[in-house]
């Protein structure tokens, strides 16, 4: 905003130099970035922050300086003279959610010509080009009072009517810059009885512009909803001095002052007669009282200001003030819509008391030993366990592309389809909150492989979000992991399938957390390879899955590797951590040795090894310490539809050394039980 010092002195009597004015304005948050000498006058370039549209005018800056110097502000008078008859233009607001006030006056019998030199010089100093006396006066008011006005050639308005309404489908207008513009249905327009004549708050139409032939003028002064003007201006790619102010917010109460002053100047300079004012104001402005506590203000600023000092600053700024016992109530003037809360009052007092006068104090922060929460400790344990297994942690945004659910063949009734859609996404890749970590990890994998990395082991712990029908989505903490190792030639042979490598990493985490009730069952996930995947069950409830990504999906990712096998893992961390025992129970190191026995059985290939292990572990004997599977085989010498499973059982007694005779009796009984319960047979029998 360009501010001529000579124009500023018209509203305020001060004896400061231009440099002193610059310093004082800068110290209250209105930074003066530069100054320029023009015709013996100094013009300041003031950087006005977006929350202070009231300072986008000469009077706005004068008001701040008057409060700072505690000087009276001389407001300009509206010299309309004797008003004429009623305004011949009929005004109606159709969409009052976007236009909350619309006022106007007709000026009859004007003579369009060049503006007086004093108007020309002032608007030129502020960077605007003179056009004619009527248009220049509207620009003069924009600069002086901060409120944009627009003048219509009244004789070009059909039926002398003004309607304020949204654009209809297919609406077009030729604006003052000569460009034909297509308008979206969200754009707010000024219409006459038949057509749009201006884009509200942005630019007028060419068909109703004031020209040398204009005899009668209708002068508009309105308040448009800021977000509407901002949206229209951005959509059209059209920025004007008017839109710059309207999209930040203008003074809904002060617009009639700007209208009356402009109408009076037009009548005086062009020789016209001003009609009575027409003013459509469906919902009058109502300023709220803001409670400000004296103690709160001093505590926040670290000052010891008196009650009178605080209220005095607010009164100088134009606020209404009502004192109470330990606080005061401030009523913001209509031009200060940025002041809404108590902290805004604190900021105003800080600005005008002077930031340089606020003492510098080092804050006292009590330091305590503190303790890590259980959740934090468990998360650290989980991450450290995965790092020891060779995985690296990644952190992704909580967004996903909805089409990834189609790629993964997630069914339409799956809860993971209940996504939360972002209202204003940056792009389609980040348009939904993710309901699963898998899409993010797949994207990480594709990126790494494209960079030439052939050994990818990544994990992430994060929240996933499911739409619940409530105001907020349902959030669950998940652990996800992805594994890819390219089968390149090596000097040594690695027999362990990748699936079991990842399963071993998961089991290491479970072991660290001392969780026991974990089972794996064939997975029902459509995006996993059948026969190479399992669902994870914790205490009988499904908590996630682990498995090899289906070959069709791997092929769709175009990894450009020979037969890539991608292993995925995802599990519910909240459920996992809920099963961690509250206390650890330790047992002494066994004093007596153990004895091992093996069992090899041929069973139906549909029988799960886990079920057989459960039969062994549930056998009623205190001597069984552990049972594990160490071999699973299908092929030569094994009948079709059957498989060979081999188990190792460890026996131990707490109070003595076991004898072979004791073990043989128990072991033989276990074998007979397994054969009977599984329908299998001992291998080699």
XYZ file of C-alpha atoms in Angstrom:
685
model
C 0.000 0.000 0.000
C 1.481 3.377 -1.086
C 0.880 6.130 1.491
C 1.700 9.788 0.607
C 2.687 11.697 3.768
C 0.951 14.841 2.477
C -2.364 12.967 2.181
C -1.842 11.440 5.637
C -1.465 14.913 7.189
C -4.952 15.801 5.952
C -6.426 13.538 8.665
C -3.835 13.876 11.405
C -1.797 16.793 12.744
C 1.688 15.457 13.485
C 5.169 16.901 13.289
C 7.134 13.695 12.679
C 9.475 13.277 9.730
C 8.827 10.603 7.105
C 11.593 8.482 8.650
C 10.030 8.708 12.120
C 6.611 7.793 10.718
C 8.199 4.781 8.990
C 9.805 3.615 12.229
C 6.643 3.929 14.293
C 4.455 2.146 11.745
C 6.986 -0.662 11.448
C 7.048 -1.134 15.232
C 3.267 -1.704 15.332
C 3.402 -4.359 12.629
C 2.936 -2.205 9.516
C 6.361 -2.614 7.987
C 7.501 0.261 5.758
C 9.568 -1.440 3.066
C 10.600 1.605 1.047
C 9.975 5.327 0.509
C 10.026 7.552 -2.559
C 10.140 11.327 -3.115
C 7.527 12.582 -5.604
C 6.902 16.301 -6.221
C 8.276 17.253 -2.801
C 6.153 14.615 -1.031
C 7.334 11.335 0.532
C 5.402 8.210 -0.435
C 5.781 5.224 1.900
C 5.484 1.631 0.699
C 3.691 -0.106 3.599
C 3.468 -3.900 3.774
C -0.015 -4.658 5.138
C -0.526 -8.205 6.438
C -3.545 -10.183 5.106
C -5.404 -9.971 8.446
C -5.438 -6.151 8.408
C -7.611 -5.050 5.463
C -8.590 -1.965 7.503
C -5.066 -0.626 6.853
C -5.393 -0.795 3.061
C -6.308 2.896 2.998
C -4.966 6.316 3.944
C -7.497 6.649 6.780
C -6.631 3.141 8.033
C -2.951 4.066 8.379
C -3.899 7.447 9.878
C -6.095 5.646 12.441
C -3.150 3.466 13.544
C -0.824 6.465 13.768
C -3.427 8.479 15.705
C -3.741 5.680 18.281
C 0.027 5.428 18.532
C 0.539 9.190 19.043
C -2.718 9.649 21.014
C -3.893 12.338 18.588
C -7.445 13.029 17.342
C -8.338 11.686 13.911
C -10.037 14.115 11.530
C -12.501 12.123 9.425
C -13.480 13.566 6.013
C -16.937 15.077 5.653
C -19.569 13.904 3.163
C -20.653 17.063 1.302
C -23.671 15.850 -0.667
C -25.544 19.103 -0.457
C -29.280 19.025 -0.997
C -30.420 15.509 -1.881
C -32.633 14.938 -4.900
C -35.557 12.547 -5.188
C -35.687 8.841 -4.557
C -33.175 6.680 -6.372
C -34.624 5.423 -9.658
C -32.681 2.168 -9.482
C -34.442 -0.727 -7.785
C -31.986 -2.901 -5.775
C -32.536 -6.489 -4.635
C -30.195 -9.013 -3.018
C -31.070 -12.555 -4.106
C -28.108 -14.453 -2.585
C -27.689 -12.711 0.750
C -25.260 -15.394 1.959
C -22.680 -13.886 -0.423
C -23.750 -10.238 -0.317
C -24.716 -8.952 3.111
C -25.266 -5.291 2.190
C -25.756 -3.326 -1.018
C -26.180 0.469 -1.050
C -26.236 2.986 -3.859
C -27.055 6.504 -5.016
C -27.923 7.913 -8.393
C -26.183 11.082 -9.565
C -28.262 12.761 -12.268
C -26.908 15.176 -14.905
C -23.184 14.514 -14.644
C -20.597 15.757 -17.094
C -17.753 13.355 -17.732
C -14.355 15.001 -18.157
C -10.791 14.903 -16.853
C -10.347 15.003 -13.073
C -8.961 18.031 -11.234
C -5.152 17.967 -10.889
C -5.238 17.366 -7.135
C -7.166 14.095 -7.618
C -4.931 13.025 -10.495
C -1.740 13.653 -8.549
C -2.903 11.777 -5.475
C -4.038 8.621 -7.260
C -0.897 8.697 -9.451
C 1.301 8.792 -6.330
C -0.504 5.662 -5.187
C 0.201 3.885 -8.478
C -3.152 4.264 -10.252
C -3.854 5.695 -13.725
C -6.380 8.563 -14.124
C -9.301 7.764 -16.467
C -12.087 10.337 -16.018
C -13.518 12.332 -13.147
C -16.195 9.779 -12.121
C -13.977 6.687 -12.261
C -11.106 8.583 -10.627
C -13.320 9.565 -7.684
C -14.277 5.900 -7.064
C -10.563 5.036 -7.092
C -9.863 8.028 -4.842
C -12.346 6.644 -2.282
C -10.802 3.189 -2.542
C -7.422 4.672 -1.615
C -8.685 7.119 0.995
C -11.305 5.039 2.817
C -10.361 1.513 1.725
C -13.772 0.659 0.314
C -14.116 -0.157 -3.413
C -16.976 1.524 -5.278
C -18.277 1.036 -8.796
C -20.075 3.479 -11.082
C -22.588 2.275 -13.699
C -23.907 4.304 -16.608
C -27.461 4.248 -15.263
C -29.057 4.653 -18.694
C -27.567 1.305 -19.822
C -29.206 -0.675 -16.988
C -32.240 -2.591 -18.258
C -35.372 -1.529 -16.369
C -33.036 0.419 -14.063
C -32.806 -2.641 -11.848
C -29.949 -4.183 -9.863
C -30.007 -7.775 -8.656
C -27.179 -9.409 -6.694
C -27.196 -13.127 -7.438
C -25.041 -16.079 -8.405
C -24.241 -16.777 -12.028
C -26.582 -19.073 -13.910
C -25.411 -21.907 -16.165
C -23.601 -20.547 -19.220
C -23.343 -16.962 -17.919
C -20.855 -14.749 -19.763
C -19.750 -11.144 -19.474
C -17.380 -8.797 -21.263
C -15.418 -6.999 -18.553
C -13.920 -3.502 -18.574
C -10.606 -4.866 -19.844
C -12.334 -6.021 -23.046
C -12.153 -9.743 -22.290
C -15.147 -12.053 -22.734
C -15.294 -14.267 -19.639
C -17.151 -17.516 -18.936
C -18.489 -17.583 -15.390
C -18.837 -20.517 -13.011
C -22.133 -21.005 -11.184
C -20.408 -20.144 -7.886
C -19.494 -16.644 -9.073
C -21.483 -13.753 -7.577
C -22.689 -11.268 -10.193
C -24.422 -7.910 -10.371
C -27.357 -8.208 -12.801
C -29.782 -5.749 -14.280
C -33.222 -7.118 -15.198
C -31.837 -9.198 -18.078
C -28.054 -9.729 -17.971
C -24.946 -9.602 -15.784
C -23.426 -6.117 -15.654
C -20.483 -6.726 -13.265
C -18.537 -9.474 -11.540
C -19.240 -8.635 -7.900
C -16.190 -7.332 -6.081
C -13.844 -7.977 -9.018
C -14.566 -5.929 -12.177
C -17.431 -4.160 -13.906
C -18.892 -4.976 -17.304
C -17.990 -3.153 -20.510
C -21.646 -2.646 -21.529
C -22.415 -0.395 -18.538
C -19.109 1.460 -18.132
C -18.986 5.222 -17.632
C -17.929 7.012 -20.825
C -17.870 10.492 -22.286
C -21.539 10.075 -23.215
C -22.674 9.219 -19.688
C -25.283 11.596 -18.250
C -26.591 9.672 -15.270
C -24.622 7.464 -12.897
C -25.574 4.797 -10.393
C -22.893 4.497 -7.707
C -22.577 1.138 -5.917
C -21.144 0.442 -2.456
C -21.482 -3.117 -1.128
C -20.166 -5.770 1.219
C -19.402 -9.123 -0.418
C -18.455 -12.273 1.461
C -14.627 -12.495 1.302
C -14.275 -16.192 0.426
C -16.699 -15.779 -2.510
C -14.634 -12.965 -4.036
C -11.402 -14.869 -3.410
C -12.770 -17.960 -5.164
C -14.117 -16.013 -8.148
C -10.919 -13.995 -8.551
C -8.781 -17.132 -8.447
C -11.036 -19.041 -10.867
C -10.965 -16.205 -13.411
C -7.268 -15.435 -12.859
C -8.298 -11.801 -12.422
C -6.802 -9.634 -9.660
C -7.910 -6.036 -9.146
C -7.530 -3.402 -6.445
C -11.181 -4.023 -5.560
C -10.878 -7.823 -5.296
C -7.668 -7.429 -3.250
C -9.685 -5.598 -0.585
C -13.000 -7.454 -0.826
C -11.387 -10.892 -0.448
C -9.738 -9.731 2.801
C -12.863 -8.086 4.193
C -14.170 -4.532 4.086
C -16.076 -2.397 6.578
C -19.759 -3.306 6.331
C -20.798 -0.319 8.456
C -18.404 2.157 6.841
C -19.444 1.481 3.253
C -22.168 4.170 3.377
C -19.589 6.773 4.444
C -17.503 5.967 1.383
C -20.636 6.034 -0.795
C -21.827 9.403 0.506
C -18.382 11.022 0.279
C -17.886 9.783 -3.290
C -21.383 10.867 -4.336
C -20.755 14.333 -2.869
C -17.434 14.681 -4.714
C -19.002 13.552 -8.009
C -21.854 16.051 -7.626
C -19.442 18.878 -6.756
C -16.970 18.159 -9.555
C -19.344 17.037 -12.346
C -22.322 19.250 -11.547
C -24.802 16.417 -10.950
C -27.586 15.989 -8.412
C -27.449 13.197 -5.823
C -30.521 11.057 -5.177
C -31.520 9.630 -1.850
C -29.680 6.512 -0.772
C -30.995 3.001 -1.450
C -29.686 0.502 1.094
C -30.438 -3.247 1.127
C -29.179 -4.584 4.453
C -30.970 -7.877 5.310
C -28.878 -8.844 8.361
C -27.360 -5.841 10.171
C -23.878 -6.176 11.651
C -23.731 -7.257 15.294
C -20.417 -6.908 17.093
C -19.705 -9.399 19.882
C -18.217 -8.460 23.244
C -14.827 -10.004 23.972
C -13.829 -10.664 27.570
C -10.247 -9.664 28.380
C -8.762 -10.437 31.813
C -6.201 -8.015 33.201
C -4.155 -10.729 34.887
C -4.192 -12.898 31.755
C -2.884 -10.027 29.615
C -0.010 -9.201 31.977
C 0.856 -12.874 32.469
C 0.952 -13.485 28.714
C 3.071 -10.420 27.952
C 5.227 -10.491 31.072
C 4.244 -6.891 31.885
C 2.724 -4.985 34.793
C 0.316 -2.707 32.914
C -2.437 -0.990 34.853
C -6.110 -1.399 34.011
C -6.300 2.152 32.675
C -3.314 1.617 30.400
C -4.937 -1.442 28.851
C -8.380 0.076 28.369
C -6.855 3.343 27.184
C -5.072 1.584 24.316
C -8.278 -0.162 23.261
C -10.280 3.088 23.323
C -7.666 4.840 21.160
C -8.036 2.000 18.655
C -11.768 2.633 18.393
C -12.988 -0.261 20.543
C -15.930 0.030 22.871
C -14.831 -0.723 26.458
C -16.843 -1.796 29.508
C -14.898 -2.293 32.739
C -15.595 -5.049 35.256
C -13.946 -6.185 38.498
C -11.082 -8.285 37.118
C -11.595 -7.818 33.392
C -13.035 -5.584 30.719
C -15.281 -6.270 27.743
C -14.125 -4.952 24.374
C -16.444 -4.421 21.413
C -14.568 -4.404 18.119
C -15.502 -1.739 15.575
C -16.840 -2.989 12.254
C -13.541 -2.326 10.482
C -11.657 -4.705 12.847
C -13.160 -8.092 11.992
C -9.769 -9.702 12.689
C -10.220 -9.213 16.468
C -12.333 -12.134 17.700
C -10.766 -13.602 20.846
C -9.046 -12.573 24.046
C -5.610 -13.318 22.604
C -6.327 -10.813 19.817
C -6.869 -8.164 22.488
C -3.541 -9.172 24.047
C -1.838 -8.651 20.691
C -3.341 -5.184 20.243
C -2.165 -4.115 23.682
C 1.309 -5.532 23.004
C 1.567 -3.645 19.696
C 0.665 -0.268 21.103
C 2.395 -0.636 24.429
C 5.504 -1.407 22.358
C 7.227 -4.727 21.809
C 10.515 -3.007 22.661
C 9.131 -2.116 26.112
C 8.204 -5.689 27.053
C 10.933 -7.016 29.386
C 12.961 -10.013 28.257
C 12.682 -12.859 30.744
C 13.906 -16.426 30.592
C 10.917 -18.740 31.105
C 11.035 -21.005 34.146
C 10.547 -24.576 33.060
C 10.356 -27.191 35.818
C 12.381 -30.249 34.900
C 11.446 -33.647 36.199
C 12.831 -37.096 35.585
C 9.623 -38.209 33.942
C 8.791 -41.699 32.771
C 8.164 -43.085 29.345
C 4.626 -44.245 28.752
C 4.029 -47.937 28.202
C 2.858 -47.248 24.661
C 6.076 -45.386 23.838
C 8.191 -48.149 25.362
C 6.334 -50.871 23.453
C 6.633 -48.950 20.174
C 10.380 -48.531 20.716
C 10.674 -52.264 21.414
C 8.732 -53.186 18.248
C 10.757 -50.871 16.024
C 14.080 -52.007 17.468
C 13.137 -55.654 16.939
C 12.293 -55.009 13.277
C 15.513 -53.065 12.758
C 17.464 -56.012 14.148
C 15.714 -58.158 11.531
C 17.092 -55.890 8.808
C 14.074 -53.640 8.198
C 14.240 -49.856 7.814
C 11.468 -47.557 9.027
C 9.576 -45.311 6.597
C 7.158 -42.458 7.310
C 4.441 -41.775 4.737
C 1.586 -39.284 4.525
C -1.749 -40.657 5.765
C -3.241 -40.429 2.265
C -3.799 -42.871 -0.553
C -5.193 -43.178 -4.052
C -8.592 -44.904 -3.884
C -7.760 -46.865 -7.057
C -5.152 -48.803 -5.049
C -8.041 -50.652 -3.377
C -9.171 -51.767 -6.843
C -5.638 -52.936 -7.659
C -5.621 -54.991 -4.448
C -9.030 -56.531 -5.305
C -10.537 -55.325 -2.023
C -14.223 -56.281 -2.097
C -16.873 -53.569 -2.107
C -18.268 -54.606 1.300
C -14.831 -54.655 2.953
C -14.464 -52.072 5.801
C -11.339 -50.814 4.059
C -13.606 -49.348 1.373
C -15.112 -46.950 3.960
C -12.653 -44.168 3.248
C -12.648 -40.549 4.378
C -12.533 -38.292 1.310
C -10.465 -35.113 1.546
C -12.338 -31.947 0.597
C -9.341 -30.232 -0.991
C -6.714 -32.857 -1.932
C -3.429 -31.787 -3.474
C -3.789 -34.476 -6.156
C -5.641 -37.720 -6.901
C -2.781 -39.723 -5.385
C -3.590 -38.179 -2.004
C -7.385 -37.828 -2.176
C -8.428 -40.269 0.599
C -7.268 -41.035 4.124
C -5.761 -44.506 4.007
C -7.604 -47.426 5.540
C -4.573 -49.696 5.188
C -0.809 -49.129 5.172
C -0.267 -51.504 2.234
C -0.719 -48.938 -0.632
C 1.924 -46.632 0.885
C 4.412 -49.476 1.274
C 3.804 -50.660 -2.298
C 4.505 -47.132 -3.522
C 7.735 -47.112 -1.459
C 8.724 -50.440 -3.017
C 8.101 -49.270 -6.601
C 10.132 -46.109 -5.984
C 13.078 -48.027 -4.501
C 13.138 -50.590 -7.301
C 13.020 -47.791 -9.902
C 16.120 -46.354 -8.219
C 17.949 -49.659 -8.719
C 17.560 -51.030 -5.181
C 16.970 -54.781 -5.271
C 16.856 -55.566 -1.541
C 13.907 -53.730 0.025
C 12.938 -54.291 3.669
C 10.672 -51.533 4.972
C 8.212 -51.125 7.818
C 5.878 -48.398 9.032
C 3.808 -47.840 12.164
C 0.947 -45.405 11.653
C -2.753 -44.837 12.088
C -5.323 -45.863 9.510
C -8.728 -44.199 9.256
C -12.139 -45.737 8.566
C -15.301 -43.685 8.058
C -17.616 -44.513 10.950
C -20.654 -42.331 10.299
C -19.682 -40.164 13.263
C -18.147 -36.689 12.936
C -14.685 -38.232 13.302
C -13.370 -41.407 11.631
C -12.370 -44.549 13.522
C -8.573 -44.621 14.013
C -6.470 -47.748 14.562
C -2.707 -48.055 14.963
C -1.238 -50.497 12.420
C 2.138 -52.068 11.703
C 2.944 -52.749 8.068
C 6.010 -54.216 6.387
C 7.143 -55.077 2.858
C 9.979 -57.344 1.771
C 11.637 -57.929 -1.603
C 14.912 -59.673 -2.278
C 15.920 -60.090 -5.897
C 16.991 -63.650 -6.661
C 20.415 -62.690 -8.014
C 23.234 -65.277 -8.168
C 25.210 -65.637 -4.922
C 28.119 -67.835 -3.769
C 26.085 -69.448 -1.001
C 22.681 -71.093 -1.052
C 19.797 -69.565 0.875
C 16.990 -72.068 1.264
C 14.611 -70.130 3.540
C 11.627 -68.731 1.559
C 11.117 -64.980 1.893
C 7.722 -65.545 3.519
C 9.349 -67.326 6.462
C 11.982 -64.594 6.770
C 9.234 -62.001 7.298
C 7.243 -64.372 9.503
C 10.372 -64.833 11.618
C 10.684 -61.038 12.002
C 7.045 -60.853 13.139
C 7.511 -63.753 15.572
C 10.586 -62.009 16.977
C 8.405 -58.963 17.722
C 5.751 -61.151 19.347
C 8.402 -62.884 21.439
C 9.816 -59.522 22.571
C 6.338 -58.508 23.741
C 5.836 -61.832 25.585
C 2.585 -62.560 23.728
C 1.651 -66.225 23.513
C -1.828 -66.614 22.003
C -0.900 -66.162 18.313
C -2.091 -68.392 15.487
C -1.735 -68.388 11.706
C -4.484 -69.640 9.399
C -4.764 -69.680 5.587
C -5.498 -66.158 4.423
C -8.693 -64.980 2.766
C -7.084 -61.822 1.331
C -7.632 -61.668 -2.445
C -4.393 -59.776 -3.114
C -2.200 -62.493 -1.550
C -0.872 -65.684 -3.119
C -2.995 -68.688 -2.159
C -0.833 -71.216 -0.325
C 1.767 -68.594 0.527
C -0.201 -66.435 2.923
C -1.769 -66.507 6.370
C -4.130 -64.431 8.439
C -2.823 -63.500 11.887
C -5.082 -64.295 14.837
C -4.540 -62.879 18.311
C -6.645 -64.483 21.071
C -8.952 -65.869 18.395
C -9.510 -62.500 16.635
C -8.152 -61.642 13.201
C -5.492 -58.964 13.591
C -3.908 -58.842 10.141
C -2.210 -60.875 7.470
C 1.187 -61.977 6.172
C 1.863 -63.364 2.731
C 3.274 -63.124 -0.761
C 1.652 -60.553 -3.037
C -0.407 -62.167 -5.793
C 1.585 -62.555 -9.054
C -1.052 -60.618 -11.040
C -0.613 -57.599 -8.771
C 3.178 -57.907 -8.839
C 3.050 -57.958 -12.645
C 0.821 -54.844 -12.670
C 3.464 -52.973 -10.662
C 5.997 -53.426 -13.533
C 8.944 -53.998 -11.199
C 11.165 -55.187 -14.101
C 12.664 -58.008 -12.054
C 12.832 -61.691 -12.883
C 10.034 -63.430 -10.954
C 9.833 -60.919 -8.091
C 8.264 -62.221 -4.869
C 6.944 -59.436 -2.656
C 6.022 -60.308 0.932
C 3.490 -58.083 2.724
C 2.657 -57.852 6.402
C 0.046 -55.755 8.203
C -1.342 -56.156 11.701
C -3.371 -54.250 14.271
C -0.887 -52.772 16.756
C -3.570 -51.682 19.204
C -4.806 -55.278 19.470
C -1.248 -56.568 19.697
C -0.307 -54.255 22.552
C -3.533 -54.969 24.431
C -2.318 -58.559 24.878
C 1.033 -57.649 26.407
C 1.061 -58.929 29.999
C 1.150 -56.253 32.669
C 3.976 -58.003 34.514
C 6.654 -60.493 33.567
C 6.806 -63.808 35.471
C 10.301 -65.226 35.598
C 11.183 -68.890 36.251
C 14.505 -70.293 37.373
C 16.914 -71.702 34.825
C 16.225 -75.465 34.637
C 18.608 -77.526 36.771
C 17.969 -80.800 34.982
C 18.623 -81.750 31.338
C 15.963 -82.265 28.688
C 15.341 -85.200 26.383
C 14.232 -84.799 22.762
C 12.125 -87.052 20.588
C 10.996 -86.614 16.979
C 7.755 -87.581 15.262
C 7.343 -87.818 11.461
C 3.805 -88.290 10.180
C 2.033 -88.499 6.834
C -1.235 -86.565 6.995
C -3.789 -85.018 4.676
C -2.273 -81.958 2.967
C -5.198 -79.789 4.166
C -4.252 -80.380 7.806
C -2.434 -77.392 9.322
C 0.816 -78.006 11.164
C -0.335 -75.557 13.849
C -3.278 -77.794 14.698
C -0.943 -80.745 15.221
C 1.341 -78.665 17.449
C -1.704 -77.610 19.484
C -2.588 -81.282 20.015
C 0.919 -81.933 21.344
C 1.003 -78.886 23.606
C -2.450 -79.643 25.006
C -1.541 -83.212 25.928
C -1.959 -83.619 29.672
C 1.609 -84.013 30.840
C 3.879 -81.751 32.894
C 6.919 -83.186 31.117
C 6.315 -81.536 27.728
C 8.366 -78.323 27.604
C 8.139 -77.402 23.910
C 6.997 -78.713 20.531
C 8.092 -77.312 17.157
C 7.822 -78.292 13.520
C 11.097 -78.715 11.662
C 10.060 -80.251 8.334
C 7.175 -80.172 5.863
C 7.500 -82.201 2.674
C 5.377 -83.149 -0.346
C 6.730 -85.057 -3.289
C 8.530 -88.329 -3.991
C 7.414 -91.291 -1.848
C 4.496 -89.261 -0.459
C 1.016 -90.192 -1.735
C -0.953 -87.569 -3.706
C -3.030 -85.312 -1.476
C -0.805 -86.061 1.505
C 2.210 -84.395 3.104
C 4.890 -85.282 5.620
C 5.206 -83.268 8.833
C 8.052 -83.734 11.311
C 7.957 -82.409 14.873
C 10.499 -82.151 17.655
C 9.275 -82.545 21.267
C 11.373 -81.514 24.229
C 10.727 -83.238 27.591
C 12.004 -82.006 30.943
C 11.131 -82.438 34.639
C 11.597 -79.666 37.177
C 12.717 -81.889 40.046
C 14.709 -84.761 38.546
C 16.551 -86.172 35.587
C 14.186 -88.072 33.345
C 14.830 -91.658 32.280
C 14.284 -93.083 28.804
C 11.658 -95.398 30.243
C 9.557 -92.464 31.525
C 9.803 -90.650 28.223
C 9.034 -93.638 26.025
C 5.725 -94.200 27.785
C 4.610 -90.570 27.369
C 5.975 -90.244 23.835
C 4.270 -93.444 22.657
C 0.955 -92.244 24.050
C 1.337 -88.874 22.261
C 2.052 -90.638 18.949
C -1.033 -92.813 19.325
C -3.141 -89.745 20.141
C -1.884 -87.879 17.069
C -2.499 -90.792 14.737
C -6.026 -91.209 16.093
C -6.914 -87.467 16.073
C -5.383 -86.617 12.670
C -6.164 -89.781 10.764
C -2.544 -89.910 9.675
C 0.179 -92.522 9.934
C 3.735 -92.614 11.159
C 6.156 -92.165 8.314
C 8.028 -95.398 7.624
C 5.539 -97.446 9.622
